[in-house]
Amino acid sequence: MPTFYDTHAHLDYPDYASDLEAVIERAAAAGIGKIIAIGSDLESSARAIKLSERFPNVYAVVGWHPSQASEAPDDLRPALRELARHPKVVAVGETGLDYYRLPSAQGGTPPDDQRYKQKQSVLFRQHLELASELGLNCVIHQRDAFEDVLAEMTPFADNVRGVFHCFGGSPADMQRVVAMGSLVSFTGIITFKNAQGVRDTAAATPLDRFMLETDCPFLAPVPYRGKRCEPAYVKEIAALAAQVKGCSPDELSRATCATAQNFFPKLA
Ligand SMILES: [Zn+2]
């Protein structure tokens, strides 16, 4: 059975509070050899680390999600640095920019939008600085902010690579990410009927420039669409990805696992 990794799972979410052991077991039974638990604030990141200590095949990424920027401290670096030193922390994130839901859409003013974007930008840079300092890469979340994300990353491009998670951009966008030395990753969206654009982008992405992920508990692939997602479903995502790439599951396994191993240097 070919092995795959789930490179983006929110295993610390309350969705798994009652059956996490079974979730991890089902992943192993489905051939999902490693799972990367992603932090979305300091507490969530600490929980992700705890999970990596409890389960040998679970690793952690620590960071602060841009959508929660308003609640973040002004300087995240000291606390994040402490967390990131843990031997099973394999990257910094998820971080980036999210302009999808701005304060002005919820009764705020244009200056509120500017302050919110500014705070996201400051936090994003702190993640990039820390990643550079610690020799780690970044897990990138972006929504409606692609140009600004590329602009923030460019000064760091020699030291820090990013994986643009849950990638939904065009083949041309993907080319720009790859040209910077960064990667993309694909979720269960690749199996959705209305997601031909994502399949076209995956088809155009070089076999060694992308990874697979669930972003669980969200985005369960077909035939589980709409249900709680879990790492075992990388199997369904991989089956579709192999079809799109015109390669065998074994080839896809070798390529995506090698890419993840290279991108997350501490993924032992
Ligand atoms: Zn996520």
XYZ file of C-alpha atoms and ligand atoms in Angstrom:
269
model
C 0.000 0.000 0.000
C 1.505 3.387 -0.971
C 2.285 5.765 1.897
C 1.169 9.394 1.990
C 1.487 12.226 4.514
C -1.166 14.616 5.752
C 0.869 17.826 5.811
C -1.895 20.052 7.236
C -4.284 18.791 9.918
C -5.987 20.718 12.726
C -5.822 17.764 15.061
C -6.009 19.952 18.162
C -9.532 21.148 17.306
C -12.383 20.087 19.616
C -13.831 18.096 16.686
C -11.465 15.249 17.650
C -11.750 15.523 21.420
C -13.724 12.299 21.807
C -12.046 9.946 19.303
C -8.563 11.152 18.418
C -6.947 7.750 19.040
C -9.322 6.121 16.549
C -8.683 8.943 14.038
C -4.928 8.334 14.270
C -5.411 4.577 13.956
C -7.608 4.951 10.864
C -4.934 7.167 9.299
C -2.261 4.506 9.880
C -4.562 1.808 8.479
C -5.080 3.949 5.344
C -1.312 4.262 4.805
C -0.989 7.857 6.070
C 2.486 7.558 7.541
C 2.958 11.026 9.025
C 0.563 13.776 10.094
C 1.489 17.403 10.671
C -0.669 19.156 13.266
C -0.978 22.879 12.544
C -1.239 25.547 15.237
C -3.496 28.559 14.751
C -2.536 30.571 17.867
C -0.148 30.063 20.799
C -2.494 27.778 22.752
C -3.382 25.756 19.678
C 0.325 25.484 18.808
C 1.120 24.223 22.306
C -1.659 21.648 21.915
C -0.220 20.561 18.548
C 3.159 20.005 20.247
C 1.491 17.943 22.985
C -0.071 15.739 20.290
C 3.343 15.287 18.658
C 4.662 14.081 22.019
C 1.776 11.660 22.436
C 1.773 10.123 18.933
C 5.069 9.106 17.262
C 3.789 9.832 13.719
C 2.430 13.300 14.546
C 4.564 16.434 14.092
C 3.729 20.081 14.841
C 3.804 23.482 13.150
C 3.534 26.542 15.395
C 2.113 29.926 14.485
C -0.776 32.358 14.570
C -3.470 32.318 11.858
C -3.915 35.693 10.094
C -7.707 35.612 10.571
C -7.119 35.862 14.330
C -4.559 38.668 13.983
C -6.537 41.110 16.131
C -6.146 38.891 19.208
C -2.391 38.358 18.762
C 0.245 40.020 20.949
C 2.258 42.814 19.285
C 5.401 40.729 19.364
C 4.747 37.054 18.895
C 8.398 36.120 18.481
C 9.526 35.360 22.046
C 6.689 32.907 22.741
C 6.810 31.395 19.269
C 10.583 30.962 19.425
C 10.227 28.893 22.591
C 7.632 26.630 20.968
C 9.518 26.322 17.675
C 12.620 24.928 19.376
C 10.786 21.698 20.179
C 12.371 18.768 18.278
C 9.073 17.817 16.616
C 8.204 21.313 15.388
C 8.883 21.045 11.660
C 7.841 24.516 10.411
C 6.375 27.891 11.383
C 2.718 28.728 10.625
C 0.110 28.772 9.645
C 0.750 32.383 8.806
C 0.122 34.734 5.901
C -2.552 37.246 4.914
C -6.332 36.889 4.702
C -8.321 39.779 3.245
C -11.466 37.743 2.702
C -13.390 39.014 5.724
C -12.337 42.564 6.511
C -13.729 44.648 9.414
C -15.605 46.906 6.945
C -17.762 43.927 5.933
C -18.929 43.706 9.557
C -19.677 47.363 10.314
C -16.070 48.583 10.538
C -14.493 51.535 8.727
C -11.774 51.664 6.041
C -9.196 52.680 8.698
C -10.193 49.538 10.648
C -9.390 47.514 7.525
C -6.003 49.208 7.244
C -5.165 48.482 10.897
C -6.218 44.843 10.520
C -4.127 44.354 7.374
C -1.194 46.094 9.032
C -1.381 43.769 12.049
C -1.478 40.724 9.761
C 1.544 42.025 7.903
C 3.524 42.602 11.118
C 2.700 39.092 12.359
C 3.521 37.493 9.013
C 6.935 39.176 9.007
C 7.578 37.972 12.560
C 6.909 34.387 11.434
C 9.243 34.808 8.446
C 11.986 36.301 10.631
C 11.708 33.486 13.118
C 11.675 30.832 10.388
C 14.801 32.367 8.906
C 16.490 32.491 12.313
C 15.665 28.850 13.104
C 16.276 27.378 9.650
C 12.627 26.367 9.214
C 10.110 26.912 6.412
C 6.648 28.469 6.628
C 3.137 27.107 6.139
C 1.305 29.868 4.301
C -2.387 30.714 4.441
C -3.552 33.303 1.944
C -6.976 34.416 0.813
C -7.558 37.340 -1.547
C -4.032 38.536 -0.738
C -1.754 36.673 -3.153
C 0.250 39.683 -4.395
C 0.862 41.006 -0.884
C 1.944 37.551 0.339
C 4.493 37.244 -2.476
C 5.764 40.747 -1.694
C 6.214 39.896 2.017
C 8.031 36.664 1.208
C 10.365 37.948 -1.493
C 12.966 39.504 0.867
C 13.178 36.154 2.711
C 13.155 33.924 -0.369
C 16.832 32.963 -0.037
C 16.308 31.533 3.470
C 12.664 30.635 3.883
C 10.431 28.643 1.590
C 6.667 28.522 1.932
C 4.023 25.960 1.213
C 0.915 27.726 -0.066
C -1.571 25.445 1.614
C -5.010 24.655 0.188
C -3.848 26.128 -3.097
C -6.633 27.437 -5.293
C -4.727 29.694 -7.666
C -4.277 29.455 -11.418
C -1.403 27.611 -13.114
C 0.225 31.042 -13.619
C -0.023 31.763 -9.870
C 1.487 28.343 -9.144
C 4.392 29.158 -11.484
C 5.147 32.294 -9.467
C 5.155 30.329 -6.207
C 7.443 27.676 -7.677
C 9.740 30.297 -9.226
C 10.310 31.648 -5.695
C 11.419 28.183 -4.546
C 8.162 27.596 -2.676
C 5.562 24.833 -2.942
C 1.807 24.397 -3.096
C -0.403 21.773 -1.466
C -3.786 20.395 -2.395
C -6.742 19.399 -0.196
C -9.934 17.424 -0.757
C -11.165 20.299 -2.932
C -9.330 18.522 -5.756
C -12.106 15.890 -5.657
C -14.994 18.382 -5.788
C -17.088 18.365 -8.938
C -16.931 22.160 -9.274
C -13.134 22.368 -8.805
C -11.845 21.768 -12.344
C -9.647 24.856 -11.918
C -7.800 23.233 -9.002
C -7.368 20.001 -11.004
C -5.974 22.025 -13.929
C -3.488 23.724 -11.607
C -2.491 20.386 -10.052
C -1.998 18.921 -13.544
C 0.343 21.820 -14.373
C 2.328 21.589 -11.115
C 5.629 19.673 -11.384
C 5.459 16.341 -9.542
C 8.135 17.449 -7.062
C 6.599 20.859 -6.225
C 3.453 19.941 -4.308
C 2.286 18.089 -1.215
C -1.011 16.614 -0.064
C -3.061 17.664 2.961
C -6.562 17.454 4.368
C -6.879 20.780 6.272
C -9.123 18.628 8.459
C -11.641 18.946 10.088
C -12.553 20.989 6.992
C -12.831 20.092 3.291
C -13.508 16.353 3.408
C -12.987 14.877 -0.071
C -15.666 13.055 -2.056
C -17.305 10.690 -0.975
C -17.163 12.244 2.509
C -17.850 15.809 1.374
C -19.700 17.827 4.039
C -18.718 15.452 6.862
C -15.924 15.888 9.391
C -12.627 15.367 7.568
C -9.718 13.353 9.000
C -6.145 12.426 7.928
C -7.158 8.965 6.600
C -8.899 10.750 3.729
C -5.561 11.741 2.188
C -6.000 8.359 0.523
C -8.962 9.679 -1.521
C -7.107 12.932 -2.263
C -4.045 10.974 -3.427
C -6.126 8.720 -5.689
C -7.554 11.747 -7.481
C -4.177 13.529 -7.581
C -2.520 10.483 -9.184
C -5.267 10.427 -11.809
C -4.804 14.151 -12.518
C -1.025 13.761 -12.744
C -1.256 10.631 -14.884
C 1.098 8.741 -12.572
C 0.798 5.634 -10.422
C -0.054 5.906 -6.708
C 3.454 4.595 -5.954
C 5.093 7.333 -8.005
C 2.915 9.945 -6.314
C 3.781 8.492 -2.921
C 7.525 8.644 -3.588
C 7.364 12.192 -4.976
C 5.112 13.784 -2.346
C 6.809 12.111 0.629
C 10.268 13.131 -0.645
C 9.029 16.697 -1.162
C 7.645 16.834 2.386
C 10.816 15.311 3.831
C 12.852 17.989 2.064
C 10.548 20.881 2.966
C 10.160 19.969 6.663
C 13.795 19.289 7.629
C 12.924 17.932 11.092
C 10.412 15.387 9.768
C 12.364 12.346 10.890
Zn -5.301 25.307 8.231
